[in-house]
């Protein structure tokens, strides 16, 4: 009986076997992410198979919706489960009636710095799967210019800086602990000015004619103001600071936002699960930092109701 000894594999062969799968894994995650760093919104649209700015919202409609809104949910890379919850909450509101009235695109705004490797990989997966992630060149801090970078980056991302026209009528910044009722928001905006417009929840302040700033839970700017922010040296120099106060400061210093639409008290902080603590004409509920508060809010506004087929799954 003969015994045959296998010849050892050359070292370069072993290296190739180990490194090739790792290289493919890196390409899978990092190439999509680099595309978002260069042009996040266009890359998001490409990933979802739609035109720039569209997540198939309004696609297939024979007529152009009356107005268009980009909602940027400001969140952090590690909040994967929260983003998934918010996706579902807004997707369920995209009814045929809403799509006929408005194009409402929801995107998640993240900063590229810092982003640990595990978050970078998972965010890349989200970007490829959903096409709704904007990765901005900024530090992940509301007081370090994230809101400025968000607004100032959009004209170049969407092509309007080179004469591409107005991609949206309004752009919204909203916190990831705020729930919006899209139909109520759209109905309000249909009657609002499309130029020089600053809209949100503003509290009374020193008997002024209009609030000096809108609370950071969620506010909108008309597209002309977004373009002004992107081109203003004054705004760039005043980019840092408490983000909602700072946005109001830009507009006040620049004598902008003369058309101010105050959504208070229809945007408000969560109080309790009692039905009386929710307004029936609600536009937004803030301070949903715990999942239980999200559950109470979604249940109150009937987003969790299920049909007869749900009995098949034990409900």
PDB file of N, CA and C in Angstrom, residues 72-80 82-83 85-86 90 108-110 146 173-179 216-217 285-290 294:
ATOM      1  N   UNK A  72     -36.323  65.322   4.052  1.00  0.00           N
ATOM      2  CA  UNK A  72     -35.057  64.768   4.505  1.00  0.00           C
ATOM      3  C   UNK A  72     -35.118  64.447   5.987  1.00  0.00           C
ATOM      4  N   UNK A  73     -35.154  63.152   6.301  1.00  0.00           N
ATOM      5  CA  UNK A  73     -35.187  62.712   7.698  1.00  0.00           C
ATOM      6  C   UNK A  73     -33.752  62.689   8.212  1.00  0.00           C
ATOM      7  N   UNK A  74     -33.444  63.543   9.176  1.00  0.00           N
ATOM      8  CA  UNK A  74     -32.087  63.619   9.702  1.00  0.00           C
ATOM      9  C   UNK A  74     -31.914  62.577  10.792  1.00  0.00           C
ATOM     10  N   UNK A  75     -31.003  61.653  10.528  1.00  0.00           N
ATOM     11  CA  UNK A  75     -30.786  60.525  11.414  1.00  0.00           C
ATOM     12  C   UNK A  75     -29.306  60.227  11.479  1.00  0.00           C
ATOM     13  N   UNK A  76     -28.939  59.146  12.165  1.00  0.00           N
ATOM     14  CA  UNK A  76     -27.531  58.767  12.308  1.00  0.00           C
ATOM     15  C   UNK A  76     -27.315  57.367  11.755  1.00  0.00           C
ATOM     16  N   UNK A  77     -26.089  57.058  11.321  1.00  0.00           N
ATOM     17  CA  UNK A  77     -25.845  55.781  10.637  1.00  0.00           C
ATOM     18  C   UNK A  77     -26.290  54.549  11.421  1.00  0.00           C
ATOM     19  N   UNK A  78     -26.130  54.554  12.740  1.00  0.00           N
ATOM     20  CA  UNK A  78     -26.427  53.357  13.523  1.00  0.00           C
ATOM     21  C   UNK A  78     -27.902  53.081  13.743  1.00  0.00           C
ATOM     22  N   UNK A  79     -28.789  53.979  13.327  1.00  0.00           N
ATOM     23  CA  UNK A  79     -30.215  53.817  13.610  1.00  0.00           C
ATOM     24  C   UNK A  79     -30.921  53.048  12.489  1.00  0.00           C
ATOM     25  N   UNK A  80     -30.460  51.829  12.246  1.00  0.00           N
ATOM     26  CA  UNK A  80     -31.002  51.046  11.137  1.00  0.00           C
ATOM     27  C   UNK A  80     -32.467  50.677  11.364  1.00  0.00           C
ATOM     28  N   UNK A  82     -34.696  52.122  13.288  1.00  0.00           N
ATOM     29  CA  UNK A  82     -35.564  53.305  13.258  1.00  0.00           C
ATOM     30  C   UNK A  82     -35.871  53.715  11.813  1.00  0.00           C
ATOM     31  N   UNK A  83     -34.867  53.672  10.941  1.00  0.00           N
ATOM     32  CA  UNK A  83     -35.106  54.026   9.548  1.00  0.00           C
ATOM     33  C   UNK A  83     -36.106  53.072   8.902  1.00  0.00           C
ATOM     34  N   UNK A  85     -38.530  51.453  10.363  1.00  0.00           N
ATOM     35  CA  UNK A  85     -39.851  51.800  10.884  1.00  0.00           C
ATOM     36  C   UNK A  85     -40.412  53.025  10.161  1.00  0.00           C
ATOM     37  N   UNK A  86     -39.577  54.043   9.988  1.00  0.00           N
ATOM     38  CA  UNK A  86     -40.021  55.271   9.327  1.00  0.00           C
ATOM     39  C   UNK A  86     -40.370  54.999   7.865  1.00  0.00           C
ATOM     40  N   UNK A  90     -44.141  55.864   6.267  1.00  0.00           N
ATOM     41  CA  UNK A  90     -44.407  56.782   5.153  1.00  0.00           C
ATOM     42  C   UNK A  90     -44.861  56.043   3.897  1.00  0.00           C
ATOM     43  N   UNK A 108     -33.243  59.730   3.775  1.00  0.00           N
ATOM     44  CA  UNK A 108     -32.577  59.748   5.079  1.00  0.00           C
ATOM     45  C   UNK A 108     -31.217  60.413   4.939  1.00  0.00           C
ATOM     46  N   UNK A 109     -31.009  61.484   5.684  1.00  0.00           N
ATOM     47  CA  UNK A 109     -29.784  62.272   5.582  1.00  0.00           C
ATOM     48  C   UNK A 109     -28.810  61.870   6.679  1.00  0.00           C
ATOM     49  N   UNK A 110     -27.640  61.356   6.270  1.00  0.00           N
ATOM     50  CA  UNK A 110     -26.587  60.924   7.189  1.00  0.00           C
ATOM     51  C   UNK A 110     -25.306  61.678   6.865  1.00  0.00           C
ATOM     52  N   UNK A 146     -24.610  70.233   9.982  1.00  0.00           N
ATOM     53  CA  UNK A 146     -25.259  69.191   9.174  1.00  0.00           C
ATOM     54  C   UNK A 146     -26.442  69.762   8.385  1.00  0.00           C
ATOM     55  N   UNK A 173     -36.704  69.573   6.318  1.00  0.00           N
ATOM     56  CA  UNK A 173     -35.799  68.908   7.262  1.00  0.00           C
ATOM     57  C   UNK A 173     -36.664  68.446   8.420  1.00  0.00           C
ATOM     58  N   UNK A 174     -36.570  67.166   8.767  1.00  0.00           N
ATOM     59  CA  UNK A 174     -37.385  66.641   9.863  1.00  0.00           C
ATOM     60  C   UNK A 174     -36.540  65.695  10.705  1.00  0.00           C
ATOM     61  N   UNK A 175     -36.803  65.670  12.001  1.00  0.00           N
ATOM     62  CA  UNK A 175     -36.087  64.776  12.912  1.00  0.00           C
ATOM     63  C   UNK A 175     -36.575  63.340  12.747  1.00  0.00           C
ATOM     64  N   UNK A 176     -35.740  62.388  13.174  1.00  0.00           N
ATOM     65  CA  UNK A 176     -36.143  60.985  13.067  1.00  0.00           C
ATOM     66  C   UNK A 176     -37.015  60.543  14.242  1.00  0.00           C
ATOM     67  N   UNK A 177     -37.364  61.478  15.131  1.00  0.00           N
ATOM     68  CA  UNK A 177     -38.346  61.168  16.172  1.00  0.00           C
ATOM     69  C   UNK A 177     -39.645  61.949  15.942  1.00  0.00           C
ATOM     70  N   UNK A 178     -39.865  62.343  14.693  1.00  0.00           N
ATOM     71  CA  UNK A 178     -41.088  63.036  14.295  1.00  0.00           C
ATOM     72  C   UNK A 178     -41.859  62.182  13.291  1.00  0.00           C
ATOM     73  N   UNK A 179     -43.154  62.033  13.521  1.00  0.00           N
ATOM     74  CA  UNK A 179     -44.048  61.361  12.580  1.00  0.00           C
ATOM     75  C   UNK A 179     -44.869  62.411  11.856  1.00  0.00           C
ATOM     76  N   UNK A 216     -37.024  72.653  15.387  1.00  0.00           N
ATOM     77  CA  UNK A 216     -36.283  71.664  14.609  1.00  0.00           C
ATOM     78  C   UNK A 216     -36.982  70.349  14.401  1.00  0.00           C
ATOM     79  N   UNK A 217     -38.136  70.130  15.031  1.00  0.00           N
ATOM     80  CA  UNK A 217     -38.872  68.880  14.808  1.00  0.00           C
ATOM     81  C   UNK A 217     -39.190  68.674  13.330  1.00  0.00           C
ATOM     82  N   UNK A 285     -46.150  64.759  14.879  1.00  0.00           N
ATOM     83  CA  UNK A 285     -45.978  64.469  16.311  1.00  0.00           C
ATOM     84  C   UNK A 285     -44.496  64.247  16.559  1.00  0.00           C
ATOM     85  N   UNK A 286     -43.954  64.957  17.541  1.00  0.00           N
ATOM     86  CA  UNK A 286     -42.524  64.955  17.837  1.00  0.00           C
ATOM     87  C   UNK A 286     -42.259  64.242  19.167  1.00  0.00           C
ATOM     88  N   UNK A 287     -40.995  64.011  19.435  1.00  0.00           N
ATOM     89  CA  UNK A 287     -40.520  63.357  20.669  1.00  0.00           C
ATOM     90  C   UNK A 287     -40.908  61.880  20.716  1.00  0.00           C
ATOM     91  N   UNK A 288     -40.879  61.212  19.573  1.00  0.00           N
ATOM     92  CA  UNK A 288     -41.121  59.766  19.524  1.00  0.00           C
ATOM     93  C   UNK A 288     -39.779  59.046  19.611  1.00  0.00           C
ATOM     94  N   UNK A 289     -39.125  59.215  20.715  1.00  0.00           N
ATOM     95  CA  UNK A 289     -37.782  58.643  20.871  1.00  0.00           C
ATOM     96  C   UNK A 289     -37.818  57.170  21.251  1.00  0.00           C
ATOM     97  N   UNK A 290     -38.935  56.712  21.794  1.00  0.00           N
ATOM     98  CA  UNK A 290     -39.069  55.307  22.153  1.00  0.00           C
ATOM     99  C   UNK A 290     -40.028  54.619  21.172  1.00  0.00           C
ATOM    100  N   UNK A 294     -43.898  55.516  19.207  1.00  0.00           N
ATOM    101  CA  UNK A 294     -44.227  55.323  17.797  1.00  0.00           C
ATOM    102  C   UNK A 294     -45.456  54.428  17.662  1.00  0.00           C
TER     103      UNK A 294
END
